[in-house]
Amino acid sequence: MPQRSILAVVLWMSGALLAFSATAIAVRALASAFSIFEMLAVRNGAGVLILLALALVRPEMRPGLKPRRFGLHLARNVLHFAGTDGWAFGLTLLPLATVFALEFTTPAWVALLAIPLLKETMTRGRLVAVVLGFVGILVILRPGLETLQPASFLMLGVAFSFALVAIMTKRLTMTESTFSILFFMNLLQLPMNLAGVRRAFWLQIETVHVLPLIGISLGGLLAHYCLTNAYRQGDATMVVPLDFMRIPLIAFVGWQFYGERLDPYVFLGSFCIIVGLLYSLQREARSA
């Protein structure tokens, strides 16, 4: 990969991680009043309106309203919706640490699937980033024997579905604009989330909810905008390990905003993650 592409991937993923963190804060603020379907329905509805407004003032974006690969758009968003729903259900069945540990097997699935499906090369640097990233997650979360519960297979299925979503996103970036991918993500998932909401749930919105709703709408849109552009600039096997940074970043957010304790394992695990990423990026830069 050219050095400019490596830098672009890092910058886009940094934006995605910050946007995901802002979204997490908004979800925490809204969780007591709204269900996950209601929050995501608001995000999808706002996303559709924002993107339509952009298409109205920028005619060059309008071709993105007509998908050339609707079947792939539909498959991607059905999997993304099912994965998100399964992840939320898993939280009711397994300890939080176990859910996150199993979810973050996704990069390993991506690394394996990207070789036959995207014809990507598993370089030594990328392999080290995946392995050390996974080790870092296990150090941070320290899952125990509870991972052997039958419900763990649900979370492994969720991780596999997220890996397929990552592969499909990369394939879409080969022919579709970022605008088109985002528009059909929100348009297709809106009715899926509306099917699970309470009737007239929007009447429950109070003044205190306005700012978090704006945060979840803009944060979700910007996160996927940055993530999609990261896939456009680099291979999936390079992009996905950077997502490991979400765990220490979210831990820092919890410490700063909610007074959650940071234990030493967070720093040790974060060190493993950062070492793997720096090694991978250094090898990518040398081979550029």
Short mmCIF file of C-alpha atoms in Angstrom, two decimals:
data_model
loop_
_atom_site.label_atom_id
_atom_site.label_comp_id
_atom_site.label_asym_id
_atom_site.label_seq_id
_atom_site.Cartn_x
_atom_site.Cartn_y
_atom_site.Cartn_z
CA MET A 1 0.00 0.00 0.00
CA PRO A 2 1.23 3.56 -0.72
CA GLN A 3 2.22 5.54 2.36
CA ARG A 4 -0.51 8.11 1.64
CA SER A 5 -3.10 5.31 1.74
CA ILE A 6 -1.73 4.01 5.06
CA LEU A 7 -2.00 7.48 6.58
CA ALA A 8 -5.51 7.89 5.17
CA VAL A 9 -6.61 4.57 6.71
CA VAL A 10 -5.28 5.61 10.12
CA LEU A 11 -6.98 9.02 9.95
CA TRP A 12 -10.31 7.64 8.78
CA MET A 13 -10.26 4.93 11.47
CA SER A 14 -9.39 7.55 14.12
CA GLY A 15 -12.48 9.47 13.06
CA ALA A 16 -14.57 6.30 13.16
CA LEU A 17 -13.39 5.42 16.69
CA LEU A 18 -14.15 8.92 17.99
CA ALA A 19 -17.60 8.84 16.36
CA PHE A 20 -18.33 5.37 17.79
CA SER A 21 -17.35 6.67 21.24
CA ALA A 22 -19.68 9.67 20.89
CA THR A 23 -22.45 7.28 19.84
CA ALA A 24 -21.80 5.08 22.90
CA ILE A 25 -22.13 8.10 25.20
CA ALA A 26 -25.42 9.03 23.51
CA VAL A 27 -26.73 5.46 23.85
CA ARG A 28 -25.85 5.43 27.56
CA ALA A 29 -27.78 8.70 28.03
CA LEU A 30 -30.87 7.39 26.20
CA ALA A 31 -30.94 3.78 27.40
CA SER A 32 -33.27 4.44 30.33
CA ALA A 33 -35.96 5.98 28.12
CA PHE A 34 -35.74 4.20 24.76
CA SER A 35 -35.15 0.70 23.45
CA ILE A 36 -32.27 -0.11 21.10
CA PHE A 37 -34.76 -0.38 18.21
CA GLU A 38 -36.10 3.09 18.94
CA MET A 39 -32.64 4.66 19.18
CA LEU A 40 -31.51 3.00 15.96
CA ALA A 41 -34.75 3.95 14.20
CA VAL A 42 -34.09 7.60 15.08
CA ARG A 43 -30.52 7.25 13.82
CA ASN A 44 -31.63 5.66 10.56
CA GLY A 45 -34.43 8.19 10.00
CA ALA A 46 -32.10 11.12 10.64
CA GLY A 47 -29.49 9.56 8.37
CA VAL A 48 -31.96 9.26 5.48
CA LEU A 49 -33.09 12.88 5.89
CA ILE A 50 -29.52 14.24 6.16
CA LEU A 51 -28.34 12.33 3.10
CA LEU A 52 -31.39 13.32 1.05
CA ALA A 53 -30.75 16.96 1.99
CA LEU A 54 -27.13 16.58 0.83
CA ALA A 55 -28.31 15.09 -2.46
CA LEU A 56 -30.69 18.03 -2.88
CA VAL A 57 -27.94 20.65 -2.61
CA ARG A 58 -25.20 18.58 -4.30
CA PRO A 59 -26.46 17.11 -7.59
CA GLU A 60 -23.27 15.06 -8.09
CA MET A 61 -24.40 12.82 -5.22
CA ARG A 62 -27.78 11.96 -6.75
CA PRO A 63 -26.57 8.98 -8.80
CA GLY A 64 -25.88 7.30 -5.44
CA LEU A 65 -29.63 7.14 -4.83
CA LYS A 66 -29.85 4.44 -7.51
CA PRO A 67 -27.94 1.36 -6.37
CA ARG A 68 -26.16 -0.68 -9.00
CA ARG A 69 -25.78 -3.64 -6.65
CA PHE A 70 -29.01 -3.67 -4.67
CA GLY A 71 -28.71 -7.38 -3.82
CA LEU A 72 -25.36 -6.80 -2.11
CA HIS A 73 -26.71 -3.71 -0.32
CA LEU A 74 -29.68 -5.74 0.96
CA ALA A 75 -27.59 -8.73 2.08
CA ARG A 76 -25.12 -6.45 3.88
CA ASN A 77 -27.80 -4.60 5.80
CA VAL A 78 -29.82 -7.68 6.73
CA LEU A 79 -26.63 -9.19 8.18
CA HIS A 80 -25.70 -5.93 9.91
CA PHE A 81 -29.17 -5.62 11.45
CA ALA A 82 -29.21 -9.28 12.55
CA GLY A 83 -25.72 -8.97 14.02
CA THR A 84 -26.61 -5.85 15.98
CA ASP A 85 -29.82 -7.46 17.25
CA GLY A 86 -27.97 -10.66 18.20
CA TRP A 87 -25.30 -8.64 19.99
CA ALA A 88 -27.95 -6.83 22.06
CA PHE A 89 -29.65 -10.16 22.87
CA GLY A 90 -26.30 -11.65 23.85
CA LEU A 91 -25.93 -8.94 26.49
CA THR A 92 -28.95 -10.45 28.28
CA LEU A 93 -27.47 -13.97 28.23
CA LEU A 94 -23.76 -13.56 28.89
CA PRO A 95 -21.48 -11.37 31.04
CA LEU A 96 -20.49 -8.14 29.33
CA ALA A 97 -16.80 -9.13 29.22
CA THR A 98 -17.65 -12.40 27.50
CA VAL A 99 -19.82 -10.67 24.90
CA PHE A 100 -17.06 -8.24 23.97
CA ALA A 101 -14.35 -10.89 23.97
CA LEU A 102 -16.33 -13.06 21.56
CA GLU A 103 -17.38 -10.08 19.42
CA PHE A 104 -13.76 -9.13 18.88
CA THR A 105 -13.03 -12.44 17.19
CA THR A 106 -14.39 -10.57 14.14
CA PRO A 107 -10.91 -9.45 12.91
CA ALA A 108 -9.78 -13.08 12.85
CA TRP A 109 -12.81 -14.01 10.73
CA VAL A 110 -12.14 -11.03 8.45
CA ALA A 111 -8.52 -12.00 8.03
CA LEU A 112 -9.53 -15.52 7.01
CA LEU A 113 -12.43 -14.51 4.74
CA ALA A 114 -10.58 -11.66 3.01
CA ILE A 115 -8.05 -14.08 1.52
CA PRO A 116 -10.51 -16.16 -0.60
CA LEU A 117 -13.26 -13.53 -1.03
CA LEU A 118 -11.21 -10.36 -1.62
CA LYS A 119 -7.97 -11.96 -2.82
CA GLU A 120 -6.03 -10.05 -0.14
CA THR A 121 -2.64 -11.09 1.19
CA MET A 122 -2.12 -11.91 4.87
CA THR A 123 1.23 -10.25 5.49
CA ARG A 124 3.32 -10.84 8.58
CA GLY A 125 2.55 -7.37 9.93
CA ARG A 126 -1.20 -7.79 9.56
CA LEU A 127 -1.08 -11.23 11.16
CA VAL A 128 0.86 -9.85 14.14
CA ALA A 129 -1.67 -7.00 14.50
CA VAL A 130 -4.59 -9.46 14.53
CA VAL A 131 -2.95 -11.89 16.96
CA LEU A 132 -1.69 -9.24 19.42
CA GLY A 133 -4.98 -7.36 19.14
CA PHE A 134 -6.91 -10.49 20.07
CA VAL A 135 -4.47 -11.21 22.92
CA GLY A 136 -4.91 -7.64 24.15
CA ILE A 137 -8.69 -7.98 24.18
CA LEU A 138 -8.45 -11.23 26.16
CA VAL A 139 -6.07 -9.58 28.65
CA ILE A 140 -8.47 -6.62 29.12
CA LEU A 141 -11.65 -8.65 29.40
CA ARG A 142 -10.29 -11.88 30.93
CA PRO A 143 -13.19 -14.13 29.91
CA GLY A 144 -13.45 -17.29 31.98
CA LEU A 145 -15.20 -20.63 31.68
CA GLU A 146 -18.51 -18.80 31.11
CA THR A 147 -17.51 -18.55 27.43
CA LEU A 148 -18.33 -22.25 27.12
CA GLN A 149 -22.07 -21.61 27.56
CA PRO A 150 -24.35 -22.45 24.60
CA ALA A 151 -25.15 -18.75 24.25
CA SER A 152 -21.52 -18.24 23.28
CA PHE A 153 -22.31 -19.77 19.91
CA LEU A 154 -24.76 -16.92 19.34
CA MET A 155 -21.98 -14.38 19.86
CA LEU A 156 -19.63 -16.30 17.59
CA GLY A 157 -22.36 -16.10 14.97
CA VAL A 158 -22.62 -12.35 15.58
CA ALA A 159 -18.85 -11.96 15.15
CA PHE A 160 -18.99 -13.97 11.93
CA SER A 161 -21.87 -11.84 10.60
CA PHE A 162 -19.93 -8.64 11.37
CA ALA A 163 -16.97 -10.09 9.47
CA LEU A 164 -19.18 -10.75 6.45
CA VAL A 165 -20.49 -7.17 6.71
CA ALA A 166 -16.88 -5.92 6.62
CA ILE A 167 -16.16 -8.03 3.53
CA MET A 168 -19.34 -6.81 1.80
CA THR A 169 -18.50 -3.20 2.66
CA LYS A 170 -15.09 -3.60 1.03
CA ARG A 171 -16.69 -5.12 -2.08
CA LEU A 172 -19.23 -2.29 -2.30
CA THR A 173 -16.49 0.34 -2.14
CA MET A 174 -15.13 -1.05 -5.41
CA THR A 175 -18.16 0.19 -7.38
CA GLU A 176 -20.39 2.23 -5.04
CA SER A 177 -19.88 5.69 -3.56
CA THR A 178 -19.67 6.20 0.20
CA PHE A 179 -22.85 8.25 -0.07
CA SER A 180 -24.72 5.35 -1.70
CA ILE A 181 -23.50 2.80 0.91
CA LEU A 182 -24.58 5.06 3.78
CA PHE A 183 -27.91 5.98 2.21
CA PHE A 184 -29.02 2.40 1.63
CA MET A 185 -27.72 1.32 5.03
CA ASN A 186 -30.08 3.78 6.70
CA LEU A 187 -32.93 3.33 4.24
CA LEU A 188 -32.98 -0.48 4.46
CA GLN A 189 -32.47 -0.75 8.21
CA LEU A 190 -35.08 1.91 9.08
CA PRO A 191 -38.12 -0.37 8.56
CA MET A 192 -36.31 -3.24 10.28
CA ASN A 193 -35.88 -1.15 13.44
CA LEU A 194 -39.34 0.41 13.21
CA ALA A 195 -40.82 -3.08 13.44
CA GLY A 196 -39.58 -3.28 17.06
CA VAL A 197 -40.56 0.16 18.40
CA ARG A 198 -43.44 1.18 20.63
CA ARG A 199 -46.33 3.00 19.03
CA ALA A 200 -45.71 6.77 18.96
CA PHE A 201 -42.50 6.37 20.97
CA TRP A 202 -41.38 9.81 19.80
CA LEU A 203 -43.91 11.34 22.18
CA GLN A 204 -41.57 10.28 25.00
CA ILE A 205 -38.84 12.63 23.76
CA GLU A 206 -38.04 15.36 26.29
CA THR A 207 -35.68 18.33 26.16
CA VAL A 208 -32.96 16.37 27.97
CA HIS A 209 -33.04 13.77 25.18
CA VAL A 210 -32.46 16.18 22.30
CA LEU A 211 -28.67 16.46 22.53
CA PRO A 212 -28.08 12.67 22.89
CA LEU A 213 -30.44 12.05 19.95
CA ILE A 214 -28.42 14.47 17.85
CA GLY A 215 -25.27 12.71 19.04
CA ILE A 216 -26.52 9.24 18.09
CA SER A 217 -27.75 10.49 14.71
CA LEU A 218 -24.59 12.35 13.71
CA GLY A 219 -22.22 10.00 15.52
CA GLY A 220 -23.64 6.92 13.82
CA LEU A 221 -23.58 8.55 10.40
CA LEU A 222 -20.03 9.90 10.77
CA ALA A 223 -18.75 6.60 12.19
CA HIS A 224 -19.89 4.63 9.17
CA TYR A 225 -18.78 7.39 6.80
CA CYS A 226 -15.25 7.23 8.22
CA LEU A 227 -15.27 3.41 8.37
CA THR A 228 -16.41 3.08 4.76
CA ASN A 229 -13.71 5.48 3.58
CA ALA A 230 -11.13 3.51 5.56
CA TYR A 231 -12.16 0.37 3.64
CA ARG A 232 -11.92 2.35 0.42
CA GLN A 233 -8.32 3.37 1.19
CA GLY A 234 -6.94 0.09 2.52
CA ASP A 235 -7.32 -3.68 2.67
CA ALA A 236 -9.85 -5.10 5.12
CA THR A 237 -7.09 -7.09 6.86
CA MET A 238 -5.36 -3.79 7.67
CA VAL A 239 -8.47 -1.75 8.54
CA VAL A 240 -10.17 -4.13 10.95
CA PRO A 241 -7.31 -4.58 13.48
CA LEU A 242 -7.39 -0.81 14.06
CA ASP A 243 -10.91 -1.35 15.45
CA PHE A 244 -9.29 -3.11 18.42
CA MET A 245 -8.52 0.40 19.70
CA ARG A 246 -12.23 0.80 20.46
CA ILE A 247 -11.91 -1.18 23.72
CA PRO A 248 -9.21 0.94 25.45
CA LEU A 249 -10.81 4.10 24.02
CA ILE A 250 -14.23 3.17 25.41
CA ALA A 251 -12.59 2.26 28.73
CA PHE A 252 -11.08 5.75 28.84
CA VAL A 253 -14.47 7.31 28.01
CA GLY A 254 -16.12 5.35 30.82
CA TRP A 255 -13.44 6.51 33.25
CA GLN A 256 -13.74 10.17 32.26
CA PHE A 257 -17.52 10.45 31.89
CA TYR A 258 -18.93 7.85 34.29
CA GLY A 259 -16.20 7.32 36.91
CA GLU A 260 -15.71 3.69 35.91
CA ARG A 261 -12.54 2.16 37.35
CA LEU A 262 -9.54 1.54 35.08
CA ASP A 263 -7.75 -1.62 36.18
CA PRO A 264 -4.12 -2.45 35.22
CA TYR A 265 -5.26 -5.10 32.73
CA VAL A 266 -6.71 -2.34 30.53
CA PHE A 267 -3.26 -0.76 30.20
CA LEU A 268 -1.52 -4.12 29.66
CA GLY A 269 -4.03 -5.17 27.01
CA SER A 270 -3.87 -1.75 25.34
CA PHE A 271 -0.08 -2.07 25.19
CA CYS A 272 -0.41 -5.40 23.32
CA ILE A 273 -2.88 -3.81 20.88
CA ILE A 274 -0.72 -0.74 20.21
CA VAL A 275 2.46 -2.80 19.72
CA GLY A 276 0.70 -4.96 17.14
CA LEU A 277 -0.71 -1.96 15.28
CA LEU A 278 2.60 -0.08 15.23
CA TYR A 279 4.44 -3.17 13.97
CA SER A 280 1.84 -3.68 11.22
CA LEU A 281 1.90 -0.04 10.12
CA GLN A 282 5.72 0.00 10.14
CA ARG A 283 5.88 -3.04 7.84
CA GLU A 284 3.19 -1.58 5.55
CA ALA A 285 5.21 1.65 5.28
CA ARG A 286 8.44 -0.23 4.51
CA SER A 287 6.80 -2.23 1.72
CA ALA A 288 5.04 0.82 0.22
#
